[in-house]
PDB file of C-alpha atoms in Angstrom:
ATOM      1  CA  GLU A   1     122.319  93.648  88.275  1.00 54.00           C
ATOM      2  CA  THR A   2     120.135  95.626  90.620  1.00 68.00           C
ATOM      3  CA  GLY A   3     116.702  95.096  92.149  1.00 92.00           C
ATOM      4  CA  VAL A   4     114.899  91.797  91.803  1.00 95.00           C
ATOM      5  CA  THR A   5     115.596  89.515  88.855  1.00 96.00           C
ATOM      6  CA  GLN A   6     113.729  86.417  87.719  1.00 97.00           C
ATOM      7  CA  THR A   7     114.622  83.666  85.269  1.00 97.00           C
ATOM      8  CA  PRO A   8     113.368  82.424  82.944  1.00 97.00           C
ATOM      9  CA  ARG A   9     111.060  85.192  81.760  1.00 95.00           C
ATOM     10  CA  HIS A  10     108.935  82.730  79.792  1.00 95.00           C
ATOM     11  CA  LEU A  11     108.447  79.006  80.295  1.00 95.00           C
ATOM     12  CA  VAL A  12     106.342  76.443  78.470  1.00 95.00           C
ATOM     13  CA  MET A  13     106.123  73.028  80.042  1.00 92.00           C
ATOM     14  CA  GLY A  14     104.140  69.834  79.770  1.00 89.00           C
ATOM     15  CA  MET A  15     102.173  68.414  82.655  1.00 88.00           C
ATOM     16  CA  THR A  16     104.771  65.743  83.357  1.00 87.00           C
ATOM     17  CA  ASN A  17     107.798  68.051  83.297  1.00 88.00           C
ATOM     18  CA  LYS A  18     109.840  69.260  86.250  1.00 93.00           C
ATOM     19  CA  LYS A  19     111.124  72.804  86.087  1.00 95.00           C
ATOM     20  CA  SER A  20     112.294  75.514  88.461  1.00 97.00           C
ATOM     21  CA  LEU A  21     111.806  79.256  88.604  1.00 97.00           C
ATOM     22  CA  LYS A  22     114.615  81.351  90.023  1.00 98.00           C
ATOM     23  CA  CYS A  23     114.534  84.702  91.791  1.00 98.00           C
ATOM     24  CA  GLU A  24     117.457  86.779  92.994  1.00 97.00           C
ATOM     25  CA  GLN A  25     117.362  90.044  94.922  1.00 96.00           C
ATOM     26  CA  HIS A  26     120.229  92.516  95.109  1.00 94.00           C
ATOM     27  CA  LEU A  27     118.645  94.852  97.674  1.00 93.00           C
ATOM     28  CA  GLY A  28     119.965  93.353 100.896  1.00 92.00           C
ATOM     29  CA  HIS A  29     116.441  92.383 101.936  1.00 92.00           C
ATOM     30  CA  ASN A  30     115.544  89.697 104.460  1.00 89.00           C
ATOM     31  CA  ALA A  31     112.145  88.586 103.192  1.00 90.00           C
ATOM     32  CA  MET A  32     111.174  87.068  99.844  1.00 92.00           C
ATOM     33  CA  TYR A  33     107.803  86.169  98.359  1.00 92.00           C
ATOM     34  CA  TRP A  34     106.223  84.168  95.551  1.00 94.00           C
ATOM     35  CA  TYR A  35     102.974  85.458  94.042  1.00 93.00           C
ATOM     36  CA  LYS A  36     100.744  84.082  91.308  1.00 93.00           C
ATOM     37  CA  GLN A  37      98.869  86.406  88.981  1.00 91.00           C
ATOM     38  CA  SER A  38      96.094  84.850  86.918  1.00 88.00           C
ATOM     39  CA  ALA A  39      93.946  86.735  84.467  1.00 81.00           C
ATOM     40  CA  LYS A  40      91.268  88.902  86.108  1.00 75.00           C
ATOM     41  CA  LYS A  41      92.285  87.887  89.628  1.00 81.00           C
ATOM     42  CA  PRO A  42      94.171  89.733  92.357  1.00 82.00           C
ATOM     43  CA  LEU A  43      97.768  88.866  93.024  1.00 87.00           C
ATOM     44  CA  GLU A  44      97.721  85.694  95.123  1.00 88.00           C
ATOM     45  CA  LEU A  45     100.392  85.254  97.743  1.00 89.00           C
ATOM     46  CA  MET A  46     101.853  81.742  97.614  1.00 92.00           C
ATOM     47  CA  PHE A  47     104.851  81.665  99.931  1.00 91.00           C
ATOM     48  CA  VAL A  48     106.765  83.988 102.237  1.00 89.00           C
ATOM     49  CA  TYR A  49     110.288  83.474 103.491  1.00 88.00           C
ATOM     50  CA  SER A  50     111.786  85.609 106.245  1.00 83.00           C
ATOM     51  CA  LEU A  51     115.462  85.112 107.010  1.00 77.00           C
ATOM     52  CA  GLU A  52     115.363  81.931 104.917  1.00 74.00           C
ATOM     53  CA  GLU A  53     112.553  80.370 106.952  1.00 76.00           C
ATOM     54  CA  ARG A  54     109.126  79.813 105.455  1.00 77.00           C
ATOM     55  CA  VAL A  55     106.609  81.857 107.437  1.00 74.00           C
ATOM     56  CA  GLU A  56     103.569  81.653 105.190  1.00 70.00           C
ATOM     57  CA  ASN A  57     102.164  78.987 102.930  1.00 69.00           C
ATOM     58  CA  ASN A  58      98.745  79.925 101.612  1.00 69.00           C
ATOM     59  CA  SER A  59      97.315  76.447 100.987  1.00 81.00           C
ATOM     60  CA  VAL A  60      99.352  76.043  97.829  1.00 90.00           C
ATOM     61  CA  PRO A  61      99.226  72.591  96.181  1.00 92.00           C
ATOM     62  CA  SER A  62     102.256  70.406  96.784  1.00 91.00           C
ATOM     63  CA  ARG A  63     103.113  70.437  93.090  1.00 94.00           C
ATOM     64  CA  PHE A  64     104.654  73.846  93.911  1.00 95.00           C
ATOM     65  CA  SER A  65     107.695  73.538  96.141  1.00 94.00           C
ATOM     66  CA  PRO A  66     109.659  76.613  97.259  1.00 94.00           C
ATOM     67  CA  GLU A  67     113.276  76.716  98.291  1.00 94.00           C
ATOM     68  CA  CYS A  68     115.212  79.574  99.873  1.00 93.00           C
ATOM     69  CA  PRO A  69     118.891  78.623 100.209  1.00 93.00           C
ATOM     70  CA  ASN A  70     119.927  82.116 101.374  1.00 91.00           C
ATOM     71  CA  SER A  71     118.397  85.555 101.786  1.00 89.00           C
ATOM     72  CA  SER A  72     119.234  86.568  98.203  1.00 94.00           C
ATOM     73  CA  HIS A  73     117.851  83.580  96.320  1.00 96.00           C
ATOM     74  CA  LEU A  74     114.431  81.998  96.054  1.00 96.00           C
ATOM     75  CA  PHE A  75     113.336  79.097  93.876  1.00 97.00           C
ATOM     76  CA  LEU A  76     109.969  77.666  92.961  1.00 97.00           C
ATOM     77  CA  HIS A  77     110.172  74.026  91.898  1.00 97.00           C
ATOM     78  CA  LEU A  78     107.357  72.881  89.650  1.00 95.00           C
ATOM     79  CA  HIS A  79     106.241  69.279  89.174  1.00 94.00           C
ATOM     80  CA  THR A  80     103.199  67.707  87.530  1.00 93.00           C
ATOM     81  CA  LEU A  81     101.458  71.010  86.940  1.00 93.00           C
ATOM     82  CA  GLN A  82      97.983  71.462  85.495  1.00 93.00           C
ATOM     83  CA  PRO A  83      96.936  73.778  82.646  1.00 93.00           C
ATOM     84  CA  GLU A  84      95.126  75.989  85.183  1.00 92.00           C
ATOM     85  CA  ASP A  85      98.524  76.703  86.768  1.00 95.00           C
ATOM     86  CA  SER A  86      99.393  78.795  83.713  1.00 95.00           C
ATOM     87  CA  ALA A  87      99.930  82.317  85.034  1.00 94.00           C
ATOM     88  CA  LEU A  88     102.487  85.027  85.710  1.00 94.00           C
ATOM     89  CA  TYR A  89     104.631  84.086  88.704  1.00 96.00           C
ATOM     90  CA  LEU A  90     106.089  87.075  90.507  1.00 96.00           C
ATOM     91  CA  CYS A  91     108.854  87.183  93.056  1.00 96.00           C
ATOM     92  CA  ALA A  92     109.176  90.058  95.514  1.00 94.00           C
ATOM     93  CA  SER A  93     111.475  91.021  98.349  1.00 93.00           C
ATOM     94  CA  SER A  94     111.263  93.399 101.303  1.00 89.00           C
ATOM     95  CA  GLN A  95     113.293  94.490 104.258  1.00 86.00           C
ATOM     96  CA  GLY A  96     111.192  92.262 106.487  1.00 75.00           C
ATOM     97  CA  GLY A  97     111.099  92.459 110.253  1.00 62.00           C
ATOM     98  CA  ARG A  98     108.293  93.862 112.362  1.00 54.00           C
ATOM     99  CA  ALA A  99     108.050  97.271 110.728  1.00 52.00           C
ATOM    100  CA  GLY A 100     104.540  98.003 109.606  1.00 54.00           C
ATOM    101  CA  THR A 101     105.747  99.994 106.634  1.00 63.00           C
ATOM    102  CA  ASP A 102     107.423  97.121 104.810  1.00 77.00           C
ATOM    103  CA  THR A 103     107.377  97.808 101.083  1.00 86.00           C
ATOM    104  CA  GLN A 104     107.783  94.924  98.664  1.00 89.00           C
ATOM    105  CA  TYR A 105     109.751  95.239  95.444  1.00 92.00           C
ATOM    106  CA  PHE A 106     108.873  92.952  92.571  1.00 94.00           C
ATOM    107  CA  GLY A 107     110.766  91.175  89.852  1.00 95.00           C
ATOM    108  CA  PRO A 108     109.581  91.157  86.233  1.00 94.00           C
ATOM    109  CA  GLY A 109     107.859  87.783  86.569  1.00 95.00           C
ATOM    110  CA  THR A 110     107.945  84.450  84.747  1.00 96.00           C
ATOM    111  CA  ARG A 111     105.118  83.837  82.286  1.00 95.00           C
ATOM    112  CA  LEU A 112     104.345  80.124  82.678  1.00 96.00           C
ATOM    113  CA  THR A 113     102.281  78.122  80.214  1.00 95.00           C
ATOM    114  CA  VAL A 114     101.378  74.530  81.051  1.00 94.00           C
ATOM    115  CA  LEU A 115     100.294  72.449  78.072  1.00 92.00           C
TER     116      LEU A 115
ATOM    117  CA  ASP B   1      85.614  87.567 100.125  1.00 70.00           C
ATOM    118  CA  GLN B   2      87.970  90.196  98.787  1.00 81.00           C
ATOM    119  CA  GLN B   3      89.444  92.422 101.460  1.00 92.00           C
ATOM    120  CA  VAL B   4      90.776  94.976  98.957  1.00 95.00           C
ATOM    121  CA  LYS B   5      88.512  96.017  96.107  1.00 95.00           C
ATOM    122  CA  GLN B   6      89.166  98.070  93.025  1.00 95.00           C
ATOM    123  CA  ASN B   7      85.727  98.265  91.484  1.00 92.00           C
ATOM    124  CA  SER B   8      86.731  99.970  88.242  1.00 94.00           C
ATOM    125  CA  PRO B   9      88.599  97.566  85.967  1.00 93.00           C
ATOM    126  CA  SER B  10      89.525 100.361  83.592  1.00 96.00           C
ATOM    127  CA  LEU B  11      89.691 104.153  83.311  1.00 97.00           C
ATOM    128  CA  SER B  12      90.407 106.479  80.366  1.00 97.00           C
ATOM    129  CA  VAL B  13      91.632 110.019  80.908  1.00 98.00           C
ATOM    130  CA  GLN B  14      92.741 112.814  78.585  1.00 97.00           C
ATOM    131  CA  GLU B  15      96.373 113.841  78.779  1.00 97.00           C
ATOM    132  CA  GLY B  16      96.852 116.775  81.154  1.00 97.00           C
ATOM    133  CA  ARG B  17      93.707 116.021  83.150  1.00 97.00           C
ATOM    134  CA  ILE B  18      93.453 114.386  86.562  1.00 98.00           C
ATOM    135  CA  SER B  19      93.295 110.596  86.961  1.00 98.00           C
ATOM    136  CA  ILE B  20      91.547 109.302  90.086  1.00 98.00           C
ATOM    137  CA  LEU B  21      91.876 105.631  90.951  1.00 98.00           C
ATOM    138  CA  ASN B  22      89.800 104.286  93.806  1.00 98.00           C
ATOM    139  CA  CYS B  23      90.232 101.460  96.266  1.00 98.00           C
ATOM    140  CA  ASP B  24      88.025 100.170  99.093  1.00 97.00           C
ATOM    141  CA  TYR B  25      88.956  97.799 101.871  1.00 97.00           C
ATOM    142  CA  THR B  26      86.999  95.826 104.432  1.00 95.00           C
ATOM    143  CA  ASN B  27      89.580  94.916 107.069  1.00 92.00           C
ATOM    144  CA  SER B  28      89.705  97.632 109.730  1.00 92.00           C
ATOM    145  CA  MET B  29      93.032  96.246 110.950  1.00 91.00           C
ATOM    146  CA  PHE B  30      94.813  97.400 107.809  1.00 93.00           C
ATOM    147  CA  ASP B  31      97.076 100.320 108.642  1.00 91.00           C
ATOM    148  CA  TYR B  32      99.479 100.611 105.731  1.00 92.00           C
ATOM    149  CA  PHE B  33      98.434 101.090 102.131  1.00 95.00           C
ATOM    150  CA  LEU B  34     100.406 101.074  98.909  1.00 95.00           C
ATOM    151  CA  TRP B  35      99.883 101.702  95.222  1.00 97.00           C
ATOM    152  CA  TYR B  36     101.804  99.766  92.607  1.00 96.00           C
ATOM    153  CA  LYS B  37     101.994 100.399  88.887  1.00 96.00           C
ATOM    154  CA  LYS B  38     102.445  97.590  86.380  1.00 93.00           C
ATOM    155  CA  TYR B  39     103.410  97.765  82.731  1.00 91.00           C
ATOM    156  CA  PRO B  40     102.874  94.739  80.457  1.00 84.00           C
ATOM    157  CA  ALA B  41     105.600  92.097  80.738  1.00 77.00           C
ATOM    158  CA  GLU B  42     107.028  93.754  83.868  1.00 84.00           C
ATOM    159  CA  GLY B  43     106.544  93.217  87.591  1.00 89.00           C
ATOM    160  CA  PRO B  44     104.609  95.744  89.710  1.00 92.00           C
ATOM    161  CA  THR B  45     106.601  98.838  90.640  1.00 92.00           C
ATOM    162  CA  PHE B  46     106.081 100.540  93.986  1.00 92.00           C
ATOM    163  CA  LEU B  47     104.588 104.000  93.482  1.00 96.00           C
ATOM    164  CA  ILE B  48     103.473 105.572  96.741  1.00 96.00           C
ATOM    165  CA  SER B  49     102.280 104.526 100.187  1.00 94.00           C
ATOM    166  CA  ILE B  50     100.391 105.939 103.146  1.00 95.00           C
ATOM    167  CA  SER B  51     100.221 105.009 106.808  1.00 93.00           C
ATOM    168  CA  SER B  52      96.883 105.078 108.633  1.00 93.00           C
ATOM    169  CA  ILE B  53      98.107 107.924 110.844  1.00 93.00           C
ATOM    170  CA  LYS B  54      97.935 110.205 107.803  1.00 95.00           C
ATOM    171  CA  ASP B  55      95.134 111.128 105.445  1.00 96.00           C
ATOM    172  CA  LYS B  56      97.266 112.377 102.582  1.00 97.00           C
ATOM    173  CA  ASN B  57     100.682 111.699 101.089  1.00 97.00           C
ATOM    174  CA  GLU B  58     102.059 113.504  98.077  1.00 97.00           C
ATOM    175  CA  ASP B  59     104.981 112.690  95.802  1.00 96.00           C
ATOM    176  CA  GLY B  60     105.287 114.860  92.714  1.00 97.00           C
ATOM    177  CA  ARG B  61     102.301 114.262  90.442  1.00 97.00           C
ATOM    178  CA  PHE B  62     100.996 111.461  92.666  1.00 98.00           C
ATOM    179  CA  THR B  63      98.859 111.967  95.767  1.00 98.00           C
ATOM    180  CA  VAL B  64      97.211 109.262  97.846  1.00 98.00           C
ATOM    181  CA  PHE B  65      94.246 110.111 100.055  1.00 98.00           C
ATOM    182  CA  LEU B  66      93.037 107.885 102.874  1.00 98.00           C
ATOM    183  CA  ASN B  67      89.558 108.043 104.422  1.00 97.00           C
ATOM    184  CA  LYS B  68      89.681 105.589 107.315  1.00 95.00           C
ATOM    185  CA  SER B  69      86.054 106.016 108.349  1.00 95.00           C
ATOM    186  CA  ALA B  70      84.931 105.100 104.844  1.00 97.00           C
ATOM    187  CA  LYS B  71      87.695 102.477 104.428  1.00 97.00           C
ATOM    188  CA  HIS B  72      88.545 104.122 101.156  1.00 97.00           C
ATOM    189  CA  LEU B  73      91.693 105.335  99.500  1.00 97.00           C
ATOM    190  CA  SER B  74      92.352 107.001  96.200  1.00 98.00           C
ATOM    191  CA  LEU B  75      95.317 107.796  94.001  1.00 98.00           C
ATOM    192  CA  HIS B  76      95.321 111.103  92.151  1.00 98.00           C
ATOM    193  CA  ILE B  77      97.639 111.678  89.213  1.00 98.00           C
ATOM    194  CA  VAL B  78      97.831 115.221  87.938  1.00 97.00           C
ATOM    195  CA  PRO B  79      98.595 116.089  85.250  1.00 97.00           C
ATOM    196  CA  SER B  80      98.164 112.688  83.615  1.00 98.00           C
ATOM    197  CA  GLN B  81     100.704 111.722  80.974  1.00 97.00           C
ATOM    198  CA  PRO B  82     100.593 108.987  78.294  1.00 96.00           C
ATOM    199  CA  GLY B  83     103.448 107.197  80.110  1.00 95.00           C
ATOM    200  CA  ASP B  84     101.121 106.759  83.096  1.00 97.00           C
ATOM    201  CA  SER B  85      99.096 104.248  81.079  1.00 97.00           C
ATOM    202  CA  ALA B  86      99.430 101.011  83.072  1.00 96.00           C
ATOM    203  CA  VAL B  87      97.572  98.780  85.518  1.00 95.00           C
ATOM    204  CA  TYR B  88      97.449 100.231  89.029  1.00 97.00           C
ATOM    205  CA  PHE B  89      97.164  97.919  92.025  1.00 96.00           C
ATOM    206  CA  CYS B  90      96.070  98.954  95.486  1.00 96.00           C
ATOM    207  CA  ALA B  91      97.499  96.913  98.386  1.00 94.00           C
ATOM    208  CA  ALA B  92      97.044  96.923 102.153  1.00 94.00           C
ATOM    209  CA  LYS B  93      98.545  95.263 105.203  1.00 90.00           C
ATOM    210  CA  ASN B  94      98.419  95.072 108.994  1.00 85.00           C
ATOM    211  CA  SER B  95     101.268  96.184 111.227  1.00 74.00           C
ATOM    212  CA  GLY B  96     104.215  93.882 111.599  1.00 66.00           C
ATOM    213  CA  ASN B  97     105.480  91.124 109.387  1.00 63.00           C
ATOM    214  CA  THR B  98     102.207  90.436 107.583  1.00 74.00           C
ATOM    215  CA  PRO B  99     101.649  89.947 103.875  1.00 79.00           C
ATOM    216  CA  LEU B 100     100.219  92.486 101.490  1.00 86.00           C
ATOM    217  CA  VAL B 101      96.668  91.990 100.224  1.00 90.00           C
ATOM    218  CA  PHE B 102      96.159  93.227  96.673  1.00 92.00           C
ATOM    219  CA  GLY B 103      93.170  94.438  94.700  1.00 93.00           C
ATOM    220  CA  LYS B 104      92.505  93.225  91.155  1.00 92.00           C
ATOM    221  CA  GLY B 105      93.898  96.370  89.581  1.00 94.00           C
ATOM    222  CA  THR B 106      92.583  99.207  87.424  1.00 96.00           C
ATOM    223  CA  ARG B 107      93.867  99.704  83.886  1.00 96.00           C
ATOM    224  CA  LEU B 108      94.500 103.398  83.256  1.00 97.00           C
ATOM    225  CA  SER B 109      94.712 104.675  79.691  1.00 97.00           C
ATOM    226  CA  VAL B 110      95.903 108.250  79.215  1.00 97.00           C
ATOM    227  CA  ILE B 111      94.933 109.492  75.790  1.00 96.00           C
ATOM    228  CA  ALA B 112      97.106 112.069  74.065  1.00 90.00           C
TER     229      ALA B 112
END
């Protein structure tokens, strides 16, 4: 596998379920990101991890809980979600560091539907 | 308030002609700009970028122009091909380890 992979690609869950999204990057990058893409809205940054430490948390509700066990893996744990949380969840990775020209590479996304 | 704006939600262009996608930004601290392309059911794919020290960057059929005084950038695709049909996102960032800020995207349709 190369690039950034995400599983599952599609997920349907009830409001009381607990599920997790998984992201894996094979690019040797040091930074990983979770984004949410809702219809007719810009990509919304949710979380940033650099060298496995969370460096950004954009006021995301606590029902979303990220985990970064190592620089290649990123999880998003979901609990007690609302129907308005239905969206495409995208993972990205980048080299990280202080370089201004830090390009992010995205996975294919997980299409989440909350019933 | 949106810091990166793509005011045209969609654009249709004839095959072989030029496609011009526009993007405006409000934050004068942005100094690195990127274009991503997204097909349905796939994640965004990096296309081309430009640093604020340049006003033009070219890669094959794709050219990005940056007008810092107008806080405006554009992506030119010439000649346009049906496979270019996708949603194009403009993104911008400050120097250092700062996150990208994305526009809402423009859906390009290239008609054969």
